[in-house]
CSV table of C-alpha atoms (C1' of nucleotides) in Angstrom, one decimal:
chain,number,residue,atom,x,y,z
A,1,MET,CA,24.5,26.1,-16.8
A,2,SER,CA,27.8,25.1,-18.4
A,3,SER,CA,27.3,21.4,-17.6
A,4,GLU,CA,23.9,21.6,-19.2
A,5,LYS,CA,25.4,22.9,-22.3
A,6,ILE,CA,27.9,20.1,-22.3
A,7,THR,CA,25.2,17.5,-22.0
A,8,VAL,CA,23.3,19.0,-24.9
A,9,ASN,CA,26.5,19.2,-27.0
A,10,SER,CA,27.4,15.6,-26.2
A,11,LYS,CA,24.0,14.3,-27.3
A,12,THR,CA,24.2,16.4,-30.5
A,13,SER,CA,27.7,15.0,-31.3
A,14,GLN,CA,26.5,11.5,-30.6
A,15,ALA,CA,23.6,12.0,-33.0
A,16,LEU,CA,25.7,13.6,-35.7
A,17,SER,CA,28.9,11.6,-35.5
A,18,GLY,CA,27.9,8.3,-34.0
A,19,GLY,CA,31.2,6.5,-34.7
A,20,SER,CA,34.0,8.7,-33.3
A,21,LYS,CA,36.2,7.1,-30.8
A,22,ARG,CA,35.4,9.6,-28.2
A,23,SER,CA,31.6,9.7,-28.5
A,24,ARG,CA,31.7,5.9,-28.6
A,25,ALA,CA,33.4,5.7,-25.2
A,26,LYS,CA,31.2,8.3,-23.9
A,27,LEU,CA,28.1,6.4,-24.9
A,28,ASP,CA,29.3,3.2,-23.4
A,29,LYS,CA,30.0,4.9,-20.2
A,30,LYS,CA,26.6,6.5,-20.0
A,31,ASN,CA,25.1,3.2,-20.6
A,32,ALA,CA,27.1,1.6,-17.9
A,33,ILE,CA,26.1,4.3,-15.5
A,34,MET,CA,22.4,4.0,-16.4
A,35,GLN,CA,22.6,0.2,-16.0
A,36,ALA,CA,24.2,0.5,-12.6
A,37,ALA,CA,21.7,3.2,-11.6
A,38,LEU,CA,18.8,1.1,-12.7
A,39,GLU,CA,20.0,-1.8,-10.6
A,40,LEU,CA,20.6,0.2,-7.5
A,41,PHE,CA,17.6,2.5,-7.8
A,42,SER,CA,15.3,-0.5,-8.2
A,43,ARG,CA,16.6,-2.2,-5.1
A,44,HIS,CA,17.0,0.7,-2.7
A,45,GLY,CA,15.1,3.5,-4.2
A,46,VAL,CA,16.5,6.8,-5.4
A,47,LYS,CA,16.9,8.2,-1.9
A,48,GLY,CA,18.4,5.0,-0.7
A,49,THR,CA,21.1,4.9,-3.4
A,50,ARG,CA,24.3,6.8,-3.0
A,51,VAL,CA,25.8,8.3,-6.1
A,52,GLU,CA,29.1,6.9,-5.0
A,53,LYS,CA,27.7,3.4,-5.2
A,54,ILE,CA,26.3,3.8,-8.6
A,55,ALA,CA,29.7,5.1,-9.8
A,56,ALA,CA,31.5,2.2,-8.2
A,57,LEU,CA,29.1,-0.3,-9.8
A,58,ALA,CA,29.6,1.4,-13.2
A,59,LYS,CA,33.3,1.5,-12.6
A,60,VAL,CA,33.7,5.2,-12.8
A,61,SER,CA,34.4,7.9,-10.3
A,62,LYS,CA,31.6,9.8,-8.6
A,63,THR,CA,32.8,13.0,-10.2
A,64,ASN,CA,32.9,11.4,-13.5
A,65,LEU,CA,29.3,10.3,-13.1
A,66,LEU,CA,28.2,13.8,-12.2
A,67,TYR,CA,30.0,14.9,-15.3
A,68,TYR,CA,27.7,12.9,-17.4
A,69,PHE,CA,24.5,13.4,-15.5
A,70,ASN,CA,24.0,16.8,-13.9
A,71,SER,CA,22.4,15.3,-10.8
A,72,LYS,CA,21.1,12.1,-9.2
A,73,GLU,CA,17.6,13.2,-9.9
A,74,GLN,CA,18.4,13.8,-13.6
A,75,LEU,CA,20.0,10.4,-13.8
A,76,TYR,CA,16.9,8.9,-12.4
A,77,ILE,CA,14.7,10.7,-14.8
A,78,ASP,CA,16.9,9.5,-17.7
A,79,VAL,CA,16.7,5.9,-16.5
A,80,MET,CA,13.0,6.0,-16.1
A,81,GLN,CA,12.6,7.5,-19.6
A,82,ARG,CA,14.5,4.7,-21.2
A,83,LEU,CA,12.7,2.1,-19.1
A,84,LEU,CA,9.3,3.2,-20.2
A,85,GLN,CA,10.1,2.5,-23.8
A,86,VAL,CA,11.0,-1.1,-23.0
A,87,TRP,CA,8.1,-1.5,-20.7
A,88,LEU,CA,5.2,-0.4,-22.7
A,89,ALA,CA,6.2,-1.9,-26.0
A,90,PRO,CA,4.9,-5.5,-25.7
A,91,LEU,CA,1.2,-4.5,-25.3
A,92,ALA,CA,1.3,-3.0,-28.8
A,93,SER,CA,1.3,-6.4,-30.4
A,94,PHE,CA,-2.4,-7.0,-29.5
A,95,ASN,CA,-4.2,-7.0,-32.8
A,96,GLU,CA,-7.8,-7.9,-33.7
A,97,GLU,CA,-6.9,-10.0,-36.7
A,98,GLN,CA,-4.8,-12.4,-34.6
A,99,ASP,CA,-6.1,-15.3,-32.7
A,100,ALA,CA,-7.3,-14.2,-29.3
A,101,ILE,CA,-6.2,-17.2,-27.3
A,102,GLU,CA,-2.8,-17.3,-29.0
A,103,THR,CA,-2.2,-13.6,-28.6
A,104,ILE,CA,-3.0,-13.7,-24.9
A,105,ASN,CA,-0.8,-16.7,-24.4
A,106,ASP,CA,2.0,-15.0,-26.2
A,107,TYR,CA,1.6,-11.8,-24.2
A,108,ILE,CA,1.7,-13.7,-21.0
A,109,ARG,CA,4.9,-15.4,-22.2
A,110,VAL,CA,6.5,-12.1,-23.3
A,111,LYS,CA,5.6,-10.4,-20.0
A,112,LEU,CA,7.0,-13.3,-18.0
A,113,GLU,CA,10.2,-13.3,-20.0
A,114,LEU,CA,10.5,-9.6,-19.2
A,115,SER,CA,10.2,-10.5,-15.5
A,116,ARG,CA,12.9,-13.0,-16.0
A,117,ASP,CA,15.3,-11.0,-18.2
A,118,HIS,CA,14.6,-7.4,-16.9
A,119,PRO,CA,13.7,-7.8,-13.2
A,120,ALA,CA,15.3,-4.4,-12.4
A,121,GLU,CA,13.1,-2.6,-14.8
A,122,SER,CA,10.1,-4.3,-13.3
A,123,ARG,CA,11.1,-3.4,-9.8
A,124,LEU,CA,11.9,0.2,-10.7
A,125,PHE,CA,8.5,0.6,-12.4
A,126,CYS,CA,6.8,-0.9,-9.4
A,127,MET,CA,8.6,1.3,-7.0
A,128,GLU,CA,7.7,4.4,-9.1
A,129,MET,CA,4.1,3.3,-8.8
A,130,LEU,CA,4.3,2.9,-5.1
A,131,HIS,CA,5.7,6.4,-4.9
A,132,GLY,CA,2.6,7.6,-6.7
A,133,ALA,CA,4.4,7.9,-10.0
A,134,PRO,CA,5.0,11.6,-9.7
A,135,LEU,CA,7.1,11.9,-12.8
A,136,LEU,CA,5.0,9.6,-14.9
A,137,GLU,CA,2.0,11.8,-14.6
A,138,ASP,CA,2.4,13.1,-18.2
A,139,GLN,CA,4.3,10.1,-19.6
A,140,LEU,CA,1.7,7.7,-18.4
A,141,LYS,CA,-1.6,9.5,-18.1
A,142,SER,CA,-2.5,10.1,-21.6
A,143,PRO,CA,-0.4,7.8,-23.9
A,144,LEU,CA,-0.7,4.7,-21.7
A,145,LYS,CA,-4.5,5.2,-21.3
A,146,GLU,CA,-4.9,5.5,-25.0
A,147,LEU,CA,-2.8,2.5,-25.7
A,148,VAL,CA,-4.8,0.4,-23.1
A,149,ASP,CA,-8.1,1.8,-24.3
A,150,SER,CA,-7.3,0.7,-27.9
A,151,LYS,CA,-6.3,-2.8,-26.7
A,152,ALA,CA,-9.4,-3.0,-24.6
A,153,ALA,CA,-11.3,-2.4,-27.8
A,154,VAL,CA,-9.6,-5.3,-29.4
A,155,ILE,CA,-10.4,-7.6,-26.5
A,156,ASN,CA,-14.0,-6.5,-26.7
A,157,ALA,CA,-14.1,-7.3,-30.4
A,158,TRP,CA,-12.8,-10.8,-29.6
A,159,ILE,CA,-15.5,-11.2,-27.0
A,160,ALA,CA,-18.2,-10.0,-29.4
A,161,ALA,CA,-16.9,-12.5,-31.9
A,162,GLY,CA,-17.2,-15.3,-29.3
A,163,LYS,CA,-13.4,-15.8,-29.2
A,164,LEU,CA,-13.3,-14.9,-25.5
A,165,ALA,CA,-15.6,-15.3,-22.6
A,166,PRO,CA,-17.2,-12.0,-21.5
A,167,VAL,CA,-14.7,-10.3,-19.3
A,168,ASP,CA,-13.8,-6.7,-18.5
A,169,PRO,CA,-10.8,-6.1,-20.8
A,170,TYR,CA,-9.1,-3.8,-18.3
A,171,HIS,CA,-9.2,-6.3,-15.5
A,172,LEU,CA,-7.9,-8.9,-17.8
A,173,ILE,CA,-4.9,-6.7,-18.7
A,174,PHE,CA,-4.3,-5.9,-15.1
A,175,THR,CA,-4.4,-9.6,-14.2
A,176,ILE,CA,-1.8,-10.4,-16.8
A,177,TRP,CA,0.4,-7.5,-15.7
A,178,SER,CA,0.2,-8.2,-12.1
A,179,THR,CA,0.7,-12.0,-12.2
A,180,THR,CA,3.7,-11.8,-14.5
A,181,GLN,CA,5.4,-8.8,-12.9
A,182,HIS,CA,4.9,-10.4,-9.5
A,183,TYR,CA,7.6,-13.0,-10.3
A,184,ALA,CA,10.1,-10.2,-10.7
A,185,ASP,CA,9.0,-7.9,-7.9
A,186,PHE,CA,8.3,-10.5,-5.3
A,187,ARG,CA,11.1,-12.7,-6.4
A,188,VAL,CA,12.6,-13.1,-2.9
A,189,GLN,CA,9.2,-14.3,-1.6
A,190,ILE,CA,8.7,-16.7,-4.4
A,191,GLU,CA,12.2,-18.1,-4.0
A,192,SER,CA,11.7,-18.4,-0.3
A,193,ILE,CA,8.5,-20.3,-0.7
A,194,THR,CA,9.3,-22.5,-3.8
A,195,SER,CA,13.1,-22.6,-3.5
A,196,LYS,CA,13.2,-21.9,-7.3
A,197,ASN,CA,13.6,-18.9,-9.5
A,198,LEU,CA,12.6,-18.0,-13.0
A,199,ASP,CA,16.2,-18.5,-14.3
A,200,ASP,CA,15.6,-22.2,-13.9
A,201,PRO,CA,14.1,-23.0,-17.3
A,202,ALA,CA,11.9,-25.8,-15.9
A,203,PHE,CA,10.4,-23.5,-13.3
A,204,PHE,CA,9.9,-20.8,-15.9
A,205,GLU,CA,8.0,-23.1,-18.2
A,206,ASN,CA,6.0,-24.5,-15.3
A,207,THR,CA,5.1,-21.0,-14.2
A,208,LEU,CA,4.2,-19.9,-17.6
A,209,SER,CA,1.9,-22.9,-18.3
A,210,ASN,CA,0.2,-22.4,-14.9
A,211,LEU,CA,-0.5,-18.8,-15.5
A,212,GLN,CA,-1.7,-19.4,-19.0
A,213,SER,CA,-3.9,-22.2,-17.7
A,214,ILE,CA,-5.4,-20.2,-14.9
A,215,ILE,CA,-6.1,-17.1,-16.9
A,216,LEU,CA,-7.5,-19.0,-19.9
A,217,GLN,CA,-9.2,-21.9,-18.2
A,218,GLY,CA,-9.5,-21.0,-14.6
A,219,VAL,CA,-9.2,-23.5,-11.8
A,220,ARG,CA,-12.8,-24.7,-11.6
A,221,PRO,CA,-12.9,-28.3,-12.7
A,222,ASN,CA,-14.4,-29.4,-16.0
B,1,MET,CA,20.8,1.5,26.9
B,2,SER,CA,18.8,3.7,29.2
B,3,SER,CA,16.2,4.4,26.6
B,4,GLU,CA,15.9,0.7,26.0
B,5,LYS,CA,15.1,0.2,29.6
B,6,ILE,CA,12.4,2.9,29.4
B,7,THR,CA,10.8,1.2,26.5
B,8,VAL,CA,10.7,-2.1,28.3
B,9,ASN,CA,9.3,-0.4,31.4
B,10,SER,CA,6.6,1.3,29.4
B,11,LYS,CA,5.5,-1.9,27.8
B,12,THR,CA,5.4,-3.6,31.1
B,13,SER,CA,3.3,-0.9,32.6
B,14,GLN,CA,1.0,-1.0,29.7
B,15,ALA,CA,0.5,-4.7,30.0
B,16,LEU,CA,-0.1,-4.6,33.7
B,17,SER,CA,-2.2,-1.4,34.1
B,18,GLY,CA,-3.9,-1.1,30.7
B,19,GLY,CA,-6.2,1.7,31.7
B,20,SER,CA,-4.2,4.4,33.3
B,21,LYS,CA,-4.5,7.9,31.8
B,22,ARG,CA,-0.9,8.0,31.0
B,23,SER,CA,-0.4,4.6,29.4
B,24,ARG,CA,-3.5,5.2,27.4
B,25,ALA,CA,-2.2,8.5,26.0
B,26,LYS,CA,1.1,6.8,25.4
B,27,LEU,CA,-0.4,4.0,23.5
B,28,ASP,CA,-2.5,6.3,21.4
B,29,LYS,CA,0.6,8.3,20.6
B,30,LYS,CA,2.6,5.3,19.6
B,31,ASN,CA,-0.2,4.2,17.4
B,32,ALA,CA,-0.5,7.6,15.8
B,33,ILE,CA,3.2,7.6,15.1
B,34,MET,CA,3.2,4.1,13.7
B,35,GLN,CA,0.3,4.9,11.5
B,36,ALA,CA,2.0,8.0,10.2
B,37,ALA,CA,5.2,6.1,9.7
B,38,LEU,CA,3.4,3.4,7.8
B,39,GLU,CA,1.8,6.0,5.5
B,40,LEU,CA,5.0,7.8,4.7
B,41,PHE,CA,7.3,4.7,4.6
B,42,SER,CA,5.0,3.0,2.2
B,43,ARG,CA,5.0,6.0,-0.1
B,44,HIS,CA,8.6,7.2,0.0
B,45,GLY,CA,10.5,4.3,1.5
B,46,VAL,CA,12.4,4.4,4.8
B,47,LYS,CA,15.3,6.4,3.4
B,48,GLY,CA,13.0,8.8,1.6
B,49,THR,CA,11.1,9.6,4.8
B,50,ARG,CA,12.3,12.2,7.2
B,51,VAL,CA,11.6,11.6,10.9
B,52,GLU,CA,10.4,15.1,11.1
B,53,LYS,CA,7.7,14.5,8.6
B,54,ILE,CA,6.5,11.4,10.4
B,55,ALA,CA,6.4,13.4,13.6
B,56,ALA,CA,4.5,16.2,11.9
B,57,LEU,CA,1.9,13.8,10.5
B,58,ALA,CA,1.5,12.2,13.9
B,59,LYS,CA,1.3,15.6,15.5
B,60,VAL,CA,4.2,15.1,17.8
B,61,SER,CA,7.6,16.7,17.9
B,62,LYS,CA,10.6,14.9,16.3
B,63,THR,CA,12.3,14.5,19.7
B,64,ASN,CA,9.2,13.1,21.2
B,65,LEU,CA,9.0,10.6,18.4
B,66,LEU,CA,12.5,9.6,19.2
B,67,TYR,CA,11.5,9.2,22.8
B,68,TYR,CA,9.1,6.5,21.9
B,69,PHE,CA,11.1,4.8,19.2
B,70,ASN,CA,14.9,4.7,19.6
B,71,SER,CA,15.6,5.2,16.0
B,72,LYS,CA,13.9,5.5,12.6
B,73,GLU,CA,15.1,2.0,11.8
B,74,GLN,CA,13.6,0.7,15.0
B,75,LEU,CA,10.3,2.4,14.1
B,76,TYR,CA,10.4,0.8,10.8
B,77,ILE,CA,10.9,-2.6,12.3
B,78,ASP,CA,8.1,-2.1,14.7
B,79,VAL,CA,5.8,-1.0,11.9
B,80,MET,CA,6.7,-4.1,9.7
B,81,GLN,CA,6.2,-6.3,12.7
B,82,ARG,CA,2.7,-5.2,13.2
B,83,LEU,CA,2.0,-5.2,9.5
B,84,LEU,CA,3.0,-8.8,9.1
B,85,GLN,CA,0.3,-10.0,11.6
B,86,VAL,CA,-2.4,-8.3,9.6
B,87,TRP,CA,-0.9,-9.5,6.4
B,88,LEU,CA,-0.5,-13.2,6.8
B,89,ALA,CA,-3.7,-13.8,8.8
B,90,PRO,CA,-6.2,-14.3,6.0
B,91,LEU,CA,-4.5,-17.2,4.4
B,92,ALA,CA,-4.9,-19.2,7.5
B,93,SER,CA,-8.6,-19.7,6.8
B,94,PHE,CA,-8.0,-22.2,4.0
B,95,ASN,CA,-9.4,-25.5,5.3
B,96,GLU,CA,-9.8,-28.8,3.6
B,97,GLU,CA,-13.3,-29.4,4.9
B,98,GLN,CA,-14.6,-26.2,3.3
B,99,ASP,CA,-15.8,-25.9,-0.2
B,100,ALA,CA,-13.0,-25.2,-2.5
B,101,ILE,CA,-14.6,-22.8,-4.8
B,102,GLU,CA,-16.3,-20.9,-2.1
B,103,THR,CA,-13.1,-20.7,0.0
B,104,ILE,CA,-11.1,-19.3,-3.0
B,105,ASN,CA,-13.8,-16.8,-3.8
B,106,ASP,CA,-13.8,-15.7,-0.2
B,107,TYR,CA,-10.1,-15.4,-0.1
B,108,ILE,CA,-10.0,-13.3,-3.2
B,109,ARG,CA,-12.6,-11.0,-1.7
B,110,VAL,CA,-10.8,-10.7,1.6
B,111,LYS,CA,-7.5,-9.9,-0.1
B,112,LEU,CA,-9.2,-7.3,-2.3
B,113,GLU,CA,-10.8,-5.8,0.7
B,114,LEU,CA,-7.3,-5.6,2.3
B,115,SER,CA,-6.1,-3.7,-0.8
B,116,ARG,CA,-9.0,-1.3,-0.5
B,117,ASP,CA,-8.9,-0.8,3.3
B,118,HIS,CA,-5.1,-1.2,3.9
B,119,PRO,CA,-3.3,0.1,0.9
B,120,ALA,CA,-0.4,1.5,2.8
B,121,GLU,CA,0.2,-1.9,4.3
B,122,SER,CA,0.2,-3.5,0.9
B,123,ARG,CA,2.6,-0.9,-0.5
B,124,LEU,CA,5.0,-1.2,2.4
B,125,PHE,CA,5.0,-5.0,2.1
B,126,CYS,CA,5.6,-4.6,-1.6
B,127,MET,CA,8.4,-2.1,-1.1
B,128,GLU,CA,10.1,-4.4,1.4
B,129,MET,CA,9.9,-7.1,-1.2
B,130,LEU,CA,11.5,-4.9,-3.8
B,131,HIS,CA,14.3,-4.1,-1.4
B,132,GLY,CA,14.9,-7.9,-1.1
B,133,ALA,CA,13.1,-8.2,2.2
B,134,PRO,CA,16.3,-8.0,4.2
B,135,LEU,CA,14.6,-7.9,7.6
B,136,LEU,CA,11.9,-10.5,6.8
B,137,GLU,CA,14.6,-13.1,6.2
B,138,ASP,CA,13.8,-14.7,9.6
B,139,GLN,CA,10.3,-13.4,10.1
B,140,LEU,CA,9.1,-14.7,6.7
B,141,LYS,CA,11.4,-17.4,5.5
B,142,SER,CA,10.4,-20.3,7.8
B,143,PRO,CA,6.9,-19.4,9.1
B,144,LEU,CA,5.5,-18.2,5.8
B,145,LYS,CA,6.9,-21.1,3.9
B,146,GLU,CA,5.3,-23.5,6.3
B,147,LEU,CA,2.0,-21.7,6.2
B,148,VAL,CA,1.9,-21.7,2.4
B,149,ASP,CA,3.1,-25.3,2.2
B,150,SER,CA,0.2,-26.4,4.5
B,151,LYS,CA,-2.3,-24.5,2.4
B,152,ALA,CA,-0.8,-25.9,-0.8
B,153,ALA,CA,-1.5,-29.3,0.7
B,154,VAL,CA,-5.1,-28.3,1.2
B,155,ILE,CA,-5.4,-27.2,-2.4
B,156,ASN,CA,-3.8,-30.4,-3.6
B,157,ALA,CA,-6.4,-32.4,-1.6
B,158,TRP,CA,-9.1,-30.4,-3.3
B,159,ILE,CA,-7.6,-31.3,-6.6
B,160,ALA,CA,-7.3,-34.9,-5.7
B,161,ALA,CA,-11.0,-34.9,-4.7
B,162,GLY,CA,-11.9,-33.4,-8.1
B,163,LYS,CA,-13.0,-30.1,-6.5
B,164,LEU,CA,-10.5,-28.1,-8.4
B,165,ALA,CA,-8.8,-28.5,-11.8
B,166,PRO,CA,-5.2,-29.6,-11.6
B,167,VAL,CA,-3.1,-26.6,-11.0
B,168,ASP,CA,0.1,-25.9,-9.1
B,169,PRO,CA,-1.1,-24.6,-5.7
B,170,TYR,CA,1.8,-22.2,-5.3
B,171,HIS,CA,1.1,-20.5,-8.6
B,172,LEU,CA,-2.6,-20.3,-7.7
B,173,ILE,CA,-1.7,-18.6,-4.4
B,174,PHE,CA,0.7,-16.3,-6.1
B,175,THR,CA,-1.9,-15.4,-8.7
B,176,ILE,CA,-4.4,-14.4,-6.0
B,177,TRP,CA,-1.8,-12.4,-4.1
B,178,SER,CA,-0.5,-10.6,-7.1
B,179,THR,CA,-3.9,-9.7,-8.7
B,180,THR,CA,-5.5,-8.4,-5.6
B,181,GLN,CA,-2.5,-6.6,-4.2
B,182,HIS,CA,-2.0,-5.0,-7.6
B,183,TYR,CA,-5.1,-2.8,-7.0
B,184,ALA,CA,-3.4,-1.3,-4.0
B,185,ASP,CA,0.2,-1.1,-5.2
B,186,PHE,CA,-0.5,0.2,-8.7
B,187,ARG,CA,-3.5,2.2,-7.7
B,188,VAL,CA,-2.3,5.3,-9.6
B,189,GLN,CA,-1.9,3.4,-12.8
B,190,ILE,CA,-5.3,1.8,-12.4
B,191,GLU,CA,-7.0,5.1,-11.6
B,192,SER,CA,-5.2,6.7,-14.5
B,193,ILE,CA,-6.5,4.0,-16.9
B,194,THR,CA,-9.9,3.3,-15.6
B,195,SER,CA,-10.7,6.7,-13.9
B,196,LYS,CA,-12.1,4.7,-10.9
B,197,ASN,CA,-10.8,3.4,-7.7
B,198,LEU,CA,-11.6,0.6,-5.2
B,199,ASP,CA,-13.4,3.0,-2.9
B,200,ASP,CA,-16.1,3.2,-5.4
B,201,PRO,CA,-18.3,0.2,-4.3
B,202,ALA,CA,-19.5,-0.5,-7.8
B,203,PHE,CA,-15.9,-0.6,-9.1
B,204,PHE,CA,-14.9,-2.8,-6.2
B,205,GLU,CA,-17.6,-5.3,-6.9
B,206,ASN,CA,-16.9,-5.2,-10.6
B,207,THR,CA,-13.2,-5.8,-9.9
B,208,LEU,CA,-14.0,-8.6,-7.5
B,209,SER,CA,-16.3,-10.5,-9.8
B,210,ASN,CA,-13.9,-10.2,-12.7
B,211,LEU,CA,-11.0,-11.5,-10.7
B,212,GLN,CA,-13.1,-14.4,-9.4
B,213,SER,CA,-14.3,-15.1,-12.8
B,214,ILE,CA,-10.9,-15.1,-14.4
B,215,ILE,CA,-9.3,-17.2,-11.7
B,216,LEU,CA,-12.1,-19.7,-11.5
B,217,GLN,CA,-13.4,-19.9,-15.0
B,218,GLY,CA,-10.7,-18.3,-17.1
B,219,VAL,CA,-11.3,-16.2,-20.2
B,220,ARG,CA,-11.6,-19.0,-22.8
B,221,PRO,CA,-15.2,-19.2,-24.1
B,222,ASN,CA,-17.4,-22.1,-23.2
C,1,DC,C1',54.6,16.6,-32.5
C,2,DA,C1',52.7,20.6,-30.1
C,3,DC,C1',48.8,22.7,-28.8
C,4,DA,C1',43.8,23.0,-27.8
C,5,DT,C1',40.1,20.6,-26.0
C,6,DT,C1',37.9,17.2,-23.5
C,7,DT,C1',37.8,14.2,-19.6
C,8,DC,C1',39.0,12.8,-15.1
C,9,DA,C1',40.1,12.1,-9.9
C,10,DG,C1',40.9,13.6,-5.3
C,11,DA,C1',40.1,17.2,-2.0
C,12,DC,C1',36.7,19.9,-0.4
C,13,DC,C1',32.1,22.2,0.9
C,14,DA,C1',27.5,23.0,2.6
C,15,DA,C1',23.0,21.4,3.4
C,16,DA,C1',20.1,18.0,5.2
C,17,DT,C1',19.0,15.1,8.7
C,18,DG,C1',19.2,11.4,12.4
C,19,DG,C1',20.1,11.5,16.9
C,20,DT,C1',21.5,13.4,21.9
C,21,DA,C1',21.7,16.2,26.3
C,22,DA,C1',19.7,18.5,29.6
C,23,DA,C1',16.3,21.3,31.3
C,24,DA,C1',11.3,22.2,31.7
C,25,DA,C1',6.7,20.7,32.1
C,26,DA,C1',3.1,17.5,33.2
C,27,DC,C1',1.6,14.0,35.9
C,28,DC,C1',0.5,10.9,39.7
C,29,DA,C1',0.5,8.7,44.3
C,30,DT,C1',0.8,9.7,48.9
D,1,DA,C1',0.4,20.3,48.3
D,2,DT,C1',4.8,17.8,47.1
D,3,DG,C1',8.4,14.7,45.9
D,4,DG,C1',9.6,11.9,42.5
D,5,DT,C1',8.7,10.0,38.0
D,6,DT,C1',7.5,10.3,33.2
D,7,DT,C1',6.9,13.0,29.2
D,8,DT,C1',7.9,17.0,26.2
D,9,DT,C1',10.6,20.7,24.6
D,10,DT,C1',14.7,23.5,23.4
D,11,DA,C1',19.2,23.7,21.8
D,12,DC,C1',22.7,21.4,19.8
D,13,DC,C1',25.9,18.0,17.5
D,14,DA,C1',27.9,14.7,14.1
D,15,DT,C1',27.5,12.3,10.1
D,16,DT,C1',26.2,11.6,5.7
D,17,DT,C1',26.2,12.8,1.1
D,18,DG,C1',25.0,15.5,-3.2
D,19,DG,C1',27.5,18.4,-5.6
D,20,DT,C1',31.7,21.7,-6.8
D,21,DC,C1',36.5,23.2,-7.5
D,22,DT,C1',41.0,22.7,-9.2
D,23,DG,C1',44.7,20.9,-11.3
D,24,DA,C1',46.3,17.0,-14.1
D,25,DA,C1',46.0,13.5,-17.7
D,26,DA,C1',44.2,11.8,-21.9
D,27,DT,C1',42.8,12.7,-26.5
D,28,DG,C1',42.4,14.4,-31.1
D,29,DT,C1',44.0,17.4,-34.8
D,30,DG,C1',46.5,20.7,-37.9
DNA sequence: CACATTTCAGACCAAATGGTAAAAAACCAT
DNA sequence: ATGGTTTTTTACCATTTGGTCTGAAATGTG
């Protein structure tokens, strides 16, 4: 009860007086905690992560963490909430007026950059999916479907205009999602097999051009 | 100690007298437990799964489960062990003498069938990857790399013979893995967006032909 | 600078849960 | 049947761990 009120108050004060010394430190700390939580949740799952470990990684005490977030579950929800914003943004750039091939190439690049720069987000999203995405039911169901539907319409328009080969837009989107995210989620496997990782710029470019080539041209000769 | 001996004895008796009433029931029970464990582990992770729940799903008592498997961790290891055999088998069919296009098409189909028929296996494998695959370090590192290396050589031979467009074989394999497994691991998302699932034969064939088309021909027109 | 308010850390608690001990039941060969 | 072996159950324990309580320290303000 009381702690809930505190959380509400803190958010309000942040929103109102964004620059005070206190609320600044508070915000920094919350961010540090969420970052640490994201890292650990995405590796070990929510159940597999001890609050103590998150606190240690964020360099705060366990009690202090619980002061900012009412419970581990609440922290998880907050982390997922923020994650979704980052995660669903890139797709919005699909636009009928743009060049089809270029847009797809760019999208593949952006998604692969996300895998390189935000692997924890990718893993956590993936893990939530494996769990059956219980708490994304509302978040995802309606808004995501509408977003994808609208982008599928764009792709269909490209196809109708002869800019793309006939393909089911949904499967194309799934293909781009899966191939790019794979490099974050299955990183250990990929490193084990190739002895490289996406942080190596050469490997990144090589990966990118191969994915673009496969998705655009395919592997059939000629 | 003593329980370990029991396990060894039981395995021996199974191997020697495969048909006795007891060892038969025992084997059935172990299978039921492993199946239940696979299902729950793949959804909630090892930490997120209570032994009691596994037992309930397998219709045995918790203690009885612990009688067959020394610990939850041991059960997990056994489940992963069995899973790996199923999981890595299909790749072995790649063969230089076979037709390149046909082999790849077949492989995509087999992998997609696995996603349809063994989604729990796919999820558990995926989850283990997200965790950093700690216990696959030895299981996977060397054998898998060698297997993939040898198949990459086959693909390179196909390319040299003009049967395939020039592509990095590793990225091609990763692409096939990621796209097909995606339909098991992100099932909820895919169902949410398309309102279909792989168990629908029409959707399965549609998915299959789209994946084959993208990977072989790409989406660039003409 | 003194007082009120916010923030923190260490001790502590209680529930959840993996695992054990020992007895009871089921089973099988002789 | 019966003696011994294997499987199952009942009762229980010990640890882990999310979360709270309390007193102290830091902080901001009139």
